[in-house]
mmCIF file of C-alpha atoms in Angstrom:
data_model
loop_
_atom_site.group_PDB
_atom_site.id
_atom_site.type_symbol
_atom_site.label_atom_id
_atom_site.label_comp_id
_atom_site.label_asym_id
_atom_site.label_seq_id
_atom_site.Cartn_x
_atom_site.Cartn_y
_atom_site.Cartn_z
ATOM 1 C CA UNK A 183 -5.330 100.599 -94.373
ATOM 2 C CA UNK A 184 -8.889 99.353 -93.820
ATOM 3 C CA UNK A 185 -8.400 96.617 -96.398
ATOM 4 C CA UNK A 186 -5.249 95.502 -94.663
ATOM 5 C CA UNK A 187 -7.095 95.272 -91.362
ATOM 6 C CA UNK A 188 -9.866 93.225 -92.925
ATOM 7 C CA UNK A 189 -7.291 90.807 -94.327
ATOM 8 C CA UNK A 190 -5.786 90.334 -90.861
ATOM 9 C CA UNK A 191 -9.212 89.686 -89.344
ATOM 10 C CA UNK A 192 -9.910 87.065 -91.979
ATOM 11 C CA UNK A 193 -6.663 85.243 -91.156
ATOM 12 C CA UNK A 194 -7.482 85.233 -87.453
ATOM 13 C CA UNK A 195 -10.977 83.895 -88.087
ATOM 14 C CA UNK A 196 -9.631 81.062 -90.321
ATOM 15 C CA UNK A 197 -7.141 80.031 -87.629
ATOM 16 C CA UNK A 198 -9.890 79.831 -85.010
ATOM 17 C CA UNK A 199 -12.025 77.635 -87.246
ATOM 18 C CA UNK A 200 -9.069 75.312 -87.904
ATOM 19 C CA UNK A 201 -8.348 74.907 -84.168
ATOM 20 C CA UNK A 202 -11.998 74.056 -83.468
ATOM 21 C CA UNK A 203 -11.964 71.320 -86.123
ATOM 22 C CA UNK A 204 -8.728 69.760 -84.733
ATOM 23 C CA UNK A 205 -10.163 69.615 -81.174
ATOM 24 C CA UNK A 206 -12.847 67.028 -82.304
ATOM 25 C CA UNK A 207 -10.271 64.372 -83.553
ATOM 26 C CA UNK A 208 -9.294 61.236 -81.410
ATOM 27 C CA UNK A 209 -6.092 61.770 -79.473
ATOM 28 C CA UNK A 210 -3.031 59.833 -80.570
ATOM 29 C CA UNK A 211 -2.575 56.453 -78.718
ATOM 30 C CA UNK A 212 -0.096 56.267 -75.901
ATOM 31 C CA UNK A 213 1.755 53.134 -74.469
ATOM 32 C CA UNK A 214 -0.611 50.960 -72.377
ATOM 33 C CA UNK A 215 0.094 50.843 -68.643
ATOM 34 C CA UNK A 216 1.228 47.585 -67.089
ATOM 35 C CA UNK A 217 -1.661 45.332 -65.990
ATOM 36 C CA UNK A 218 -2.662 45.128 -62.380
ATOM 37 C CA UNK A 219 -1.532 42.115 -60.269
ATOM 38 C CA UNK A 220 -4.974 40.457 -60.516
ATOM 39 C CA UNK A 221 -5.153 40.828 -64.310
ATOM 40 C CA UNK A 222 -1.596 39.505 -64.701
ATOM 41 C CA UNK A 223 -2.431 36.385 -62.679
ATOM 42 C CA UNK A 224 -5.529 35.574 -64.753
ATOM 43 C CA UNK A 225 -3.658 35.985 -68.016
ATOM 44 C CA UNK A 226 -0.792 33.769 -66.849
ATOM 45 C CA UNK A 227 -3.201 31.007 -65.829
ATOM 46 C CA UNK A 228 -4.881 31.046 -69.204
ATOM 47 C CA UNK A 229 -1.582 30.627 -71.074
ATOM 48 C CA UNK A 230 0.070 27.895 -68.927
ATOM 49 C CA UNK A 231 0.123 24.227 -70.075
ATOM 50 C CA UNK A 232 -2.371 21.995 -68.150
ATOM 51 C CA UNK A 233 -0.767 20.195 -65.242
ATOM 52 C CA UNK A 234 -3.237 17.222 -65.130
ATOM 53 C CA UNK A 235 -1.840 13.969 -66.649
ATOM 54 C CA UNK A 236 -4.146 12.666 -69.384
ATOM 55 C CA UNK A 237 -5.775 9.278 -68.660
ATOM 56 C CA UNK A 238 -4.552 7.835 -71.948
ATOM 57 C CA UNK A 239 -1.419 8.757 -73.793
ATOM 58 C CA UNK A 240 -2.100 9.914 -77.315
ATOM 59 C CA UNK A 241 -1.550 7.225 -79.896
ATOM 60 C CA UNK A 242 1.464 7.945 -82.009
ATOM 61 C CA UNK A 243 1.547 6.979 -85.623
ATOM 62 C CA UNK A 244 4.451 4.542 -85.996
ATOM 63 C CA UNK A 245 7.138 5.308 -88.473
ATOM 64 C CA UNK A 246 6.829 3.059 -91.522
ATOM 65 C CA UNK A 247 9.490 0.348 -91.511
ATOM 66 C CA UNK A 248 11.213 -1.229 -94.434
ATOM 67 C CA UNK A 249 10.094 -4.759 -93.498
ATOM 68 C CA UNK A 250 6.654 -5.547 -92.035
ATOM 69 C CA UNK A 251 6.517 -7.043 -88.506
ATOM 70 C CA UNK A 252 5.744 -10.782 -88.442
ATOM 71 C CA UNK A 253 2.208 -11.706 -87.440
ATOM 72 C CA UNK A 254 1.932 -13.311 -83.967
ATOM 73 C CA UNK A 255 2.096 -17.119 -83.894
ATOM 74 C CA UNK A 256 -0.861 -18.837 -82.221
ATOM 75 C CA UNK A 257 -0.007 -20.978 -79.195
ATOM 76 C CA UNK A 258 -0.576 -24.652 -80.134
ATOM 77 C CA UNK A 259 -3.242 -26.498 -78.189
ATOM 78 C CA UNK A 260 -1.725 -29.258 -76.004
ATOM 79 C CA UNK A 261 -2.447 -32.731 -77.331
ATOM 80 C CA UNK A 262 -5.384 -34.508 -75.646
ATOM 81 C CA UNK A 263 -6.477 -37.998 -76.733
ATOM 82 C CA UNK A 264 -9.793 -39.250 -75.363
ATOM 83 C CA UNK A 265 -11.906 -40.696 -78.180
ATOM 84 C CA UNK A 266 -11.042 -43.256 -80.898
ATOM 85 C CA UNK A 267 -11.102 -40.547 -83.573
ATOM 86 C CA UNK A 268 -8.447 -38.592 -81.644
ATOM 87 C CA UNK A 269 -5.919 -41.367 -82.308
ATOM 88 C CA UNK A 270 -6.592 -41.598 -86.040
ATOM 89 C CA UNK A 271 -4.760 -44.304 -87.946
ATOM 90 C CA UNK A 272 -1.217 -43.447 -86.898
ATOM 91 C CA UNK A 273 -1.273 -43.209 -83.078
ATOM 92 C CA UNK A 274 -0.738 -46.153 -80.793
ATOM 93 C CA UNK A 275 -3.830 -46.433 -78.530
ATOM 94 C CA UNK A 276 -1.719 -48.133 -75.843
ATOM 95 C CA UNK A 277 0.764 -45.250 -75.521
ATOM 96 C CA UNK A 278 -0.670 -42.282 -77.422
ATOM 97 C CA UNK A 279 2.562 -42.089 -79.421
ATOM 98 C CA UNK A 280 2.623 -41.047 -83.069
ATOM 99 C CA UNK A 281 4.018 -43.824 -85.277
ATOM 100 C CA UNK A 282 6.453 -43.093 -88.091
ATOM 101 C CA UNK A 283 5.329 -46.344 -89.705
ATOM 102 C CA UNK A 284 1.575 -46.671 -89.027
ATOM 103 C CA UNK A 285 1.557 -50.164 -90.562
ATOM 104 C CA UNK A 286 2.929 -51.582 -87.279
ATOM 105 C CA UNK A 287 -0.489 -50.888 -85.772
ATOM 106 C CA UNK A 288 -2.060 -53.401 -88.162
ATOM 107 C CA UNK A 289 -0.676 -56.365 -86.222
ATOM 108 C CA UNK A 290 -1.925 -58.053 -83.070
ATOM 109 C CA UNK A 291 -0.569 -56.995 -79.640
ATOM 110 C CA UNK A 292 1.140 -59.837 -77.757
ATOM 111 C CA UNK A 293 1.072 -60.289 -73.985
ATOM 112 C CA UNK A 294 3.800 -62.475 -72.499
ATOM 113 C CA UNK A 295 4.805 -63.678 -69.047
ATOM 114 C CA UNK A 296 8.124 -62.598 -67.493
ATOM 115 C CA UNK A 297 9.722 -63.884 -64.305
ATOM 116 C CA UNK A 298 10.829 -61.479 -61.571
ATOM 117 C CA UNK A 299 12.301 -63.739 -58.908
ATOM 118 C CA UNK A 300 14.684 -64.930 -57.655
ATOM 119 C CA UNK A 301 16.729 -61.893 -58.581
ATOM 120 C CA UNK A 302 20.002 -63.709 -59.148
ATOM 121 C CA UNK A 303 18.494 -65.898 -61.849
ATOM 122 C CA UNK A 304 16.171 -63.538 -63.713
ATOM 123 C CA UNK A 305 17.403 -59.946 -63.489
ATOM 124 C CA UNK A 306 18.051 -58.178 -65.712
ATOM 125 C CA UNK A 307 15.172 -59.407 -67.854
ATOM 126 C CA UNK A 308 14.911 -58.830 -71.601
ATOM 127 C CA UNK A 309 12.146 -56.888 -73.299
ATOM 128 C CA UNK A 310 10.495 -54.935 -70.491
ATOM 129 C CA UNK A 311 11.784 -51.574 -71.710
ATOM 130 C CA UNK A 312 10.238 -52.135 -75.158
ATOM 131 C CA UNK A 313 6.825 -53.132 -73.783
ATOM 132 C CA UNK A 314 3.999 -50.641 -74.193
ATOM 133 C CA UNK A 315 2.308 -51.796 -70.977
ATOM 134 C CA UNK A 316 3.572 -53.855 -68.039
ATOM 135 C CA UNK A 317 1.469 -55.371 -65.245
ATOM 136 C CA UNK A 318 3.239 -56.425 -62.047
ATOM 137 C CA UNK A 319 1.312 -58.614 -59.617
ATOM 138 C CA UNK A 320 1.907 -60.912 -56.650
ATOM 139 C CA UNK A 321 1.807 -64.668 -57.103
ATOM 140 C CA UNK A 322 1.011 -67.336 -54.527
ATOM 141 C CA UNK A 323 4.633 -67.424 -53.367
ATOM 142 C CA UNK A 324 6.945 -64.699 -52.034
ATOM 143 C CA UNK A 325 7.473 -63.252 -55.518
ATOM 144 C CA UNK A 326 5.935 -60.966 -58.114
ATOM 145 C CA UNK A 327 5.598 -61.601 -61.831
ATOM 146 C CA UNK A 328 5.069 -59.496 -64.965
ATOM 147 C CA UNK A 329 2.637 -59.646 -67.842
ATOM 148 C CA UNK A 330 4.069 -57.345 -70.530
ATOM 149 C CA UNK A 331 2.386 -56.257 -73.762
ATOM 150 C CA UNK A 332 4.308 -55.441 -76.931
ATOM 151 C CA UNK A 333 2.679 -53.807 -79.934
ATOM 152 C CA UNK A 334 4.599 -51.178 -81.897
ATOM 153 C CA UNK A 335 8.153 -52.238 -80.930
ATOM 154 C CA UNK A 336 9.805 -55.616 -81.555
ATOM 155 C CA UNK A 337 12.392 -56.486 -78.881
ATOM 156 C CA UNK A 338 15.237 -58.692 -80.142
ATOM 157 C CA UNK A 339 14.647 -61.061 -77.215
ATOM 158 C CA UNK A 340 12.178 -61.406 -74.349
ATOM 159 C CA UNK A 341 12.582 -63.472 -71.212
ATOM 160 C CA UNK A 342 12.952 -65.358 -69.033
ATOM 161 C CA UNK A 343 9.422 -66.478 -69.834
ATOM 162 C CA UNK A 344 7.458 -68.170 -67.084
ATOM 163 C CA UNK A 345 4.092 -69.750 -66.413
ATOM 164 C CA UNK A 346 0.740 -67.995 -66.510
ATOM 165 C CA UNK A 347 -1.645 -67.175 -63.695
ATOM 166 C CA UNK A 348 -5.376 -66.503 -63.432
ATOM 167 C CA UNK A 349 -4.858 -62.789 -64.129
ATOM 168 C CA UNK A 350 -3.696 -63.825 -67.609
ATOM 169 C CA UNK A 351 -7.215 -64.927 -68.452
ATOM 170 C CA UNK A 352 -8.103 -61.214 -68.194
ATOM 171 C CA UNK A 353 -5.246 -59.127 -69.607
ATOM 172 C CA UNK A 354 -5.159 -60.469 -73.216
ATOM 173 C CA UNK A 355 -8.919 -59.887 -73.514
ATOM 174 C CA UNK A 356 -8.495 -56.251 -72.485
ATOM 175 C CA UNK A 357 -6.134 -55.505 -75.391
ATOM 176 C CA UNK A 358 -7.375 -57.991 -78.009
ATOM 177 C CA UNK A 359 -3.949 -59.612 -77.715
ATOM 178 C CA UNK A 360 -2.262 -62.981 -78.160
ATOM 179 C CA UNK A 361 -0.679 -64.597 -75.090
ATOM 180 C CA UNK A 362 2.752 -66.247 -74.863
ATOM 181 C CA UNK A 363 3.887 -68.214 -71.803
ATOM 182 C CA UNK A 364 5.783 -71.339 -70.733
ATOM 183 C CA UNK A 365 2.736 -73.232 -69.442
ATOM 184 C CA UNK A 366 0.416 -73.209 -66.430
ATOM 185 C CA UNK A 367 -1.293 -75.348 -63.853
ATOM 186 C CA UNK A 368 -4.191 -77.490 -65.001
ATOM 187 C CA UNK A 369 -6.750 -75.111 -63.524
ATOM 188 C CA UNK A 370 -5.220 -72.000 -65.103
ATOM 189 C CA UNK A 371 -4.831 -73.726 -68.471
ATOM 190 C CA UNK A 372 -8.499 -74.624 -68.317
ATOM 191 C CA UNK A 373 -9.356 -70.941 -67.933
ATOM 192 C CA UNK A 374 -7.001 -69.851 -70.716
ATOM 193 C CA UNK A 375 -8.160 -72.382 -73.287
ATOM 194 C CA UNK A 376 -11.812 -71.614 -72.640
ATOM 195 C CA UNK A 377 -11.212 -67.879 -73.192
ATOM 196 C CA UNK A 378 -12.064 -65.872 -76.346
ATOM 197 C CA UNK A 379 -8.328 -65.665 -77.206
ATOM 198 C CA UNK A 380 -7.638 -69.426 -76.950
ATOM 199 C CA UNK A 381 -6.605 -69.663 -80.623
ATOM 200 C CA UNK A 382 -4.055 -66.902 -80.048
ATOM 201 C CA UNK A 383 -2.183 -68.723 -77.256
ATOM 202 C CA UNK A 384 1.534 -69.304 -77.887
ATOM 203 C CA UNK A 385 3.108 -71.967 -75.672
ATOM 204 C CA UNK A 386 6.730 -73.033 -75.352
ATOM 205 C CA UNK A 387 6.501 -75.394 -78.338
ATOM 206 C CA UNK A 388 5.504 -72.554 -80.711
ATOM 207 C CA UNK A 389 8.013 -70.944 -83.112
ATOM 208 C CA UNK A 390 10.196 -68.269 -81.548
ATOM 209 C CA UNK A 391 10.848 -69.933 -78.157
ATOM 210 C CA UNK A 392 14.331 -71.179 -77.328
ATOM 211 C CA UNK A 393 16.447 -72.270 -74.341
ATOM 212 C CA UNK A 394 19.580 -70.301 -73.563
ATOM 213 C CA UNK A 395 21.527 -73.232 -72.098
ATOM 214 C CA UNK A 396 22.729 -71.037 -69.227
ATOM 215 C CA UNK A 397 24.002 -72.574 -66.031
ATOM 216 C CA UNK A 398 20.962 -71.861 -63.884
ATOM 217 C CA UNK A 399 17.681 -73.601 -63.035
ATOM 218 C CA UNK A 400 15.978 -74.848 -66.185
ATOM 219 C CA UNK A 401 12.766 -72.841 -65.611
ATOM 220 C CA UNK A 402 14.716 -69.588 -65.921
ATOM 221 C CA UNK A 403 16.244 -70.340 -69.333
ATOM 222 C CA UNK A 404 13.256 -69.941 -71.651
ATOM 223 C CA UNK A 405 13.452 -66.917 -73.985
ATOM 224 C CA UNK A 406 11.891 -66.001 -77.329
ATOM 225 C CA UNK A 407 12.305 -63.962 -80.495
ATOM 226 C CA UNK A 408 8.912 -62.182 -80.696
ATOM 227 C CA UNK A 409 9.225 -61.464 -84.417
ATOM 228 C CA UNK A 410 8.561 -65.180 -84.933
ATOM 229 C CA UNK A 411 5.455 -64.963 -82.773
ATOM 230 C CA UNK A 412 3.936 -62.494 -85.215
ATOM 231 C CA UNK A 413 4.917 -64.790 -88.084
ATOM 232 C CA UNK A 414 3.112 -67.644 -86.341
ATOM 233 C CA UNK A 415 0.012 -65.517 -85.832
ATOM 234 C CA UNK A 416 0.179 -64.608 -89.522
ATOM 235 C CA UNK A 417 0.314 -68.311 -90.387
ATOM 236 C CA UNK A 418 -2.787 -68.865 -88.245
ATOM 237 C CA UNK A 419 -4.476 -65.890 -89.966
ATOM 238 C CA UNK A 420 -4.834 -64.187 -86.592
ATOM 239 C CA UNK A 421 -2.365 -61.328 -87.004
ATOM 240 C CA UNK A 422 -4.926 -58.568 -87.398
ATOM 241 C CA UNK A 423 -5.331 -55.003 -86.198
ATOM 242 C CA UNK A 424 -6.875 -55.130 -82.714
ATOM 243 C CA UNK A 425 -10.404 -53.952 -82.074
ATOM 244 C CA UNK A 426 -10.219 -51.955 -78.852
ATOM 245 C CA UNK A 427 -13.570 -51.534 -77.121
ATOM 246 C CA UNK A 428 -12.495 -48.757 -74.749
ATOM 247 C CA UNK A 429 -9.651 -46.248 -74.893
ATOM 248 C CA UNK A 430 -7.351 -44.850 -72.242
ATOM 249 C CA UNK A 431 -6.954 -41.066 -72.255
ATOM 250 C CA UNK A 432 -3.613 -39.326 -72.867
ATOM 251 C CA UNK A 433 -2.474 -35.711 -72.671
ATOM 252 C CA UNK A 434 0.782 -33.820 -73.147
ATOM 253 C CA UNK A 435 0.084 -31.459 -70.258
ATOM 254 C CA UNK A 436 -0.641 -32.782 -66.750
ATOM 255 C CA UNK A 437 -4.225 -32.216 -65.595
ATOM 256 C CA UNK A 438 -5.083 -30.022 -62.630
ATOM 257 C CA UNK A 439 -5.515 -31.399 -59.137
ATOM 258 C CA UNK A 440 -2.276 -33.370 -58.784
ATOM 259 C CA UNK A 441 -0.083 -33.570 -55.706
ATOM 260 C CA UNK A 442 3.736 -33.645 -55.817
ATOM 261 C CA UNK A 443 5.074 -37.204 -55.989
ATOM 262 C CA UNK A 444 8.798 -37.544 -56.639
ATOM 263 C CA UNK A 445 9.205 -40.967 -55.003
ATOM 264 C CA UNK A 446 6.878 -44.000 -54.879
ATOM 265 C CA UNK A 447 7.498 -47.030 -52.678
ATOM 266 C CA UNK A 448 5.375 -50.156 -53.183
ATOM 267 C CA UNK A 449 5.682 -52.997 -50.690
ATOM 268 C CA UNK A 450 4.365 -56.369 -51.848
ATOM 269 C CA UNK A 451 4.202 -57.661 -48.256
ATOM 270 C CA UNK A 452 7.999 -57.819 -48.183
ATOM 271 C CA UNK A 453 7.923 -60.245 -51.116
ATOM 272 C CA UNK A 454 9.118 -57.476 -53.349
ATOM 273 C CA UNK A 455 9.978 -53.809 -52.746
ATOM 274 C CA UNK A 456 9.504 -51.546 -55.751
ATOM 275 C CA UNK A 457 10.691 -47.926 -55.886
ATOM 276 C CA UNK A 458 10.002 -45.368 -58.580
ATOM 277 C CA UNK A 459 11.951 -42.100 -58.598
ATOM 278 C CA UNK A 460 10.855 -39.183 -60.763
ATOM 279 C CA UNK A 461 13.557 -37.865 -63.090
ATOM 280 C CA UNK A 462 12.803 -34.262 -64.069
ATOM 281 C CA UNK A 463 15.263 -34.257 -66.971
ATOM 282 C CA UNK A 464 13.539 -37.130 -68.792
ATOM 283 C CA UNK A 465 10.066 -36.554 -67.354
ATOM 284 C CA UNK A 466 9.852 -40.263 -66.471
ATOM 285 C CA UNK A 467 9.868 -42.443 -63.381
ATOM 286 C CA UNK A 468 12.949 -44.681 -62.937
ATOM 287 C CA UNK A 469 12.579 -48.115 -61.357
ATOM 288 C CA UNK A 470 14.419 -49.845 -58.511
ATOM 289 C CA UNK A 471 13.796 -53.452 -57.452
ATOM 290 C CA UNK A 472 14.715 -54.482 -53.912
ATOM 291 C CA UNK A 473 16.922 -51.421 -53.579
ATOM 292 C CA UNK A 474 18.869 -51.904 -56.837
ATOM 293 C CA UNK A 475 18.521 -50.242 -60.225
ATOM 294 C CA UNK A 476 16.320 -52.427 -62.397
ATOM 295 C CA UNK A 477 17.728 -52.613 -65.925
ATOM 296 C CA UNK A 478 16.856 -54.274 -69.219
ATOM 297 C CA UNK A 479 19.306 -56.821 -70.606
ATOM 298 C CA UNK A 480 18.543 -55.775 -74.192
ATOM 299 C CA UNK A 481 19.522 -52.152 -73.668
ATOM 300 C CA UNK A 482 21.518 -52.053 -70.426
ATOM 301 C CA UNK A 483 19.431 -49.068 -69.379
ATOM 302 C CA UNK A 484 17.372 -48.588 -66.248
ATOM 303 C CA UNK A 485 13.668 -49.360 -66.649
ATOM 304 C CA UNK A 486 11.489 -46.272 -66.783
ATOM 305 C CA UNK A 487 7.883 -45.314 -67.398
ATOM 306 C CA UNK A 488 5.944 -42.215 -68.372
ATOM 307 C CA UNK A 489 3.151 -43.412 -66.089
ATOM 308 C CA UNK A 490 2.971 -45.572 -62.969
ATOM 309 C CA UNK A 491 -0.554 -46.616 -62.003
ATOM 310 C CA UNK A 492 -1.285 -48.383 -58.720
ATOM 311 C CA UNK A 493 -4.354 -50.596 -59.154
ATOM 312 C CA UNK A 494 -5.961 -51.772 -55.900
ATOM 313 C CA UNK A 495 -7.868 -55.026 -56.490
ATOM 314 C CA UNK A 496 -9.396 -57.856 -54.500
ATOM 315 C CA UNK A 497 -7.098 -60.901 -54.247
ATOM 316 C CA UNK A 498 -8.853 -64.161 -53.450
ATOM 317 C CA UNK A 499 -7.440 -67.655 -52.940
ATOM 318 C CA UNK A 500 -8.952 -70.319 -55.222
ATOM 319 C CA UNK A 501 -8.645 -73.652 -53.385
ATOM 320 C CA UNK A 502 -9.723 -75.620 -56.465
ATOM 321 C CA UNK A 503 -6.571 -74.630 -58.390
ATOM 322 C CA UNK A 504 -3.238 -75.841 -57.047
ATOM 323 C CA UNK A 505 -0.098 -74.099 -58.220
ATOM 324 C CA UNK A 506 2.430 -76.270 -56.443
ATOM 325 C CA UNK A 507 2.393 -79.680 -54.776
ATOM 326 C CA UNK A 508 5.372 -81.979 -54.141
ATOM 327 C CA UNK A 509 5.219 -85.371 -55.897
ATOM 328 C CA UNK A 510 2.552 -87.426 -54.140
ATOM 329 C CA UNK A 511 2.001 -84.679 -51.564
ATOM 330 C CA UNK A 512 -0.707 -82.200 -50.731
ATOM 331 C CA UNK A 513 -0.999 -78.783 -52.374
ATOM 332 C CA UNK A 514 1.429 -76.264 -50.927
ATOM 333 C CA UNK A 515 0.247 -73.192 -52.843
ATOM 334 C CA UNK A 516 -3.166 -72.403 -54.257
ATOM 335 C CA UNK A 517 -3.817 -70.012 -57.099
ATOM 336 C CA UNK A 518 -4.768 -66.394 -56.414
ATOM 337 C CA UNK A 519 -7.545 -64.750 -58.388
ATOM 338 C CA UNK A 520 -6.898 -61.032 -58.873
ATOM 339 C CA UNK A 521 -10.239 -59.446 -59.661
ATOM 340 C CA UNK A 522 -9.478 -56.640 -62.087
ATOM 341 C CA UNK A 523 -13.062 -56.206 -63.215
ATOM 342 C CA UNK A 524 -15.744 -53.798 -62.097
ATOM 343 C CA UNK A 525 -14.052 -50.826 -60.470
ATOM 344 C CA UNK A 526 -11.693 -49.970 -57.630
ATOM 345 C CA UNK A 527 -9.328 -47.401 -56.214
ATOM 346 C CA UNK A 528 -6.357 -46.184 -58.274
ATOM 347 C CA UNK A 529 -3.375 -43.856 -57.962
ATOM 348 C CA UNK A 530 -2.055 -42.371 -61.202
ATOM 349 C CA UNK A 531 1.495 -40.978 -61.243
ATOM 350 C CA UNK A 532 2.764 -38.829 -64.110
ATOM 351 C CA UNK A 533 4.984 -35.746 -64.500
ATOM 352 C CA UNK A 534 6.002 -35.964 -60.840
ATOM 353 C CA UNK A 535 2.352 -35.657 -59.773
ATOM 354 C CA UNK A 536 -0.099 -38.047 -58.096
ATOM 355 C CA UNK A 537 -3.801 -38.204 -58.980
ATOM 356 C CA UNK A 538 -6.276 -40.159 -56.883
ATOM 357 C CA UNK A 539 -9.320 -41.750 -58.442
ATOM 358 C CA UNK A 540 -10.815 -45.022 -59.576
ATOM 359 C CA UNK A 541 -10.158 -47.626 -62.254
ATOM 360 C CA UNK A 542 -12.975 -49.174 -64.295
ATOM 361 C CA UNK A 543 -13.452 -52.270 -66.411
ATOM 362 C CA UNK A 544 -17.106 -52.929 -67.058
ATOM 363 C CA UNK A 545 -16.731 -55.676 -69.687
ATOM 364 C CA UNK A 546 -14.113 -58.421 -70.254
ATOM 365 C CA UNK A 547 -12.890 -56.746 -73.457
ATOM 366 C CA UNK A 548 -12.551 -53.294 -71.872
ATOM 367 C CA UNK A 549 -9.193 -51.776 -70.960
ATOM 368 C CA UNK A 550 -8.607 -50.331 -67.525
ATOM 369 C CA UNK A 551 -9.609 -46.666 -67.633
ATOM 370 C CA UNK A 552 -9.179 -44.045 -64.909
ATOM 371 C CA UNK A 553 -11.410 -41.327 -63.467
ATOM 372 C CA UNK A 554 -11.171 -38.661 -60.786
ATOM 373 C CA UNK A 555 -13.690 -38.104 -57.997
ATOM 374 C CA UNK A 556 -15.783 -35.880 -60.281
ATOM 375 C CA UNK A 557 -16.036 -38.668 -62.873
ATOM 376 C CA UNK A 558 -13.658 -36.954 -65.307
ATOM 377 C CA UNK A 559 -11.108 -39.121 -67.152
ATOM 378 C CA UNK A 560 -7.571 -38.973 -65.756
ATOM 379 C CA UNK A 561 -5.325 -38.772 -68.835
ATOM 380 C CA UNK A 562 -1.998 -40.569 -68.853
ATOM 381 C CA UNK A 563 1.198 -38.992 -70.118
ATOM 382 C CA UNK A 564 2.060 -40.097 -73.643
ATOM 383 C CA UNK A 565 4.398 -43.080 -73.381
ATOM 384 C CA UNK A 566 4.763 -46.431 -71.620
ATOM 385 C CA UNK A 567 2.832 -47.383 -68.476
ATOM 386 C CA UNK A 568 3.480 -49.736 -65.556
ATOM 387 C CA UNK A 569 0.483 -51.059 -63.633
ATOM 388 C CA UNK A 570 1.339 -52.014 -60.060
ATOM 389 C CA UNK A 571 -1.514 -54.348 -59.049
ATOM 390 C CA UNK A 572 -1.808 -54.351 -55.246
ATOM 391 C CA UNK A 573 -4.062 -56.383 -52.923
ATOM 392 C CA UNK A 574 -6.709 -54.588 -50.907
ATOM 393 C CA UNK A 575 -5.691 -56.386 -47.727
ATOM 394 C CA UNK A 576 -2.098 -55.142 -47.809
ATOM 395 C CA UNK A 577 -1.273 -52.802 -44.914
ATOM 396 C CA UNK A 578 -0.231 -49.399 -46.306
ATOM 397 C CA UNK A 579 1.436 -50.896 -49.384
ATOM 398 C CA UNK A 580 2.138 -47.542 -51.070
ATOM 399 C CA UNK A 581 4.214 -44.689 -49.672
ATOM 400 C CA UNK A 582 4.601 -41.437 -51.592
ATOM 401 C CA UNK A 583 7.148 -38.690 -50.975
ATOM 402 C CA UNK A 584 6.717 -35.229 -52.490
#
């Protein structure tokens, strides 16, 4: 009985010891309570995407393509010709044009005299559209006259060819040219034949000249085939590449500082009214004479120019040189000396723009060159040029419309 009681006591004691050991273990975890409102707000802020836009978008790596992209093409620099080396051996220094056959530049330029009045007898003239340069100037009568210069092109015919004036003692020197004309007064001939180009003078008895036989005054019937002029210069051993002492500047793009000029009106004291109208399609100025389209007989096309330059120059009467006197009578018209040396005011028109500045010619064998008020060269557009030589004493001879 006692042993049984002891056994029961032992069981009770073991149970108590087991319960005491279990009470020291960590209680089993229970589900966490929901966070408070403040904690929930903090956690949400930490997990949201940032709302600020980044200053630079991240650079994405482009997908490789089957064919590589072409490399960018550099923009070509616009052509600008200012120094002799800019023209090389294949650009015409009188126009800036690139020559397909550079050998044409090995011959001598030729200046020749063209009549411009009266209109019914002389217009349309032949050869003006093929001339590289054309000078128009007033004579002693109520007319104007041209001195044209051919170099790279050979017109089939030029004319009607008329007599020279004192300005023709200057122009051939400027371009190292020969000079072709019908004749001149005694005083003008004296100047021409004492000039440095006297051996290069081609008068009406030289090869190439011919009379048309047309039914009009005899003085308006003299024409020429200029290809024979170059043959004559070759025979004289004078057909050589010119030696230009100064160069005009040319550029493809118009310079800054121009003013719009779509229409030019030049009044030679009512002797002659010249109009130039800018044609945007061709980029050239088209010419009218006394209100009518001025055309070339060789081509049938209206005369045009890439550049029109108004040259203001002193005109002075020379009473020692008579241009016209009736038989046995006193002189009715004295020669006019147009002083295109030194410097003077100029207006340069190109690309529908007008540029004001000055012209210069410091030496007899210098071309006319042009500068703005800051002494920078005014480049001409590449192509043919007309020089409108105007007297200083004319009252408002030039009108320009934008």
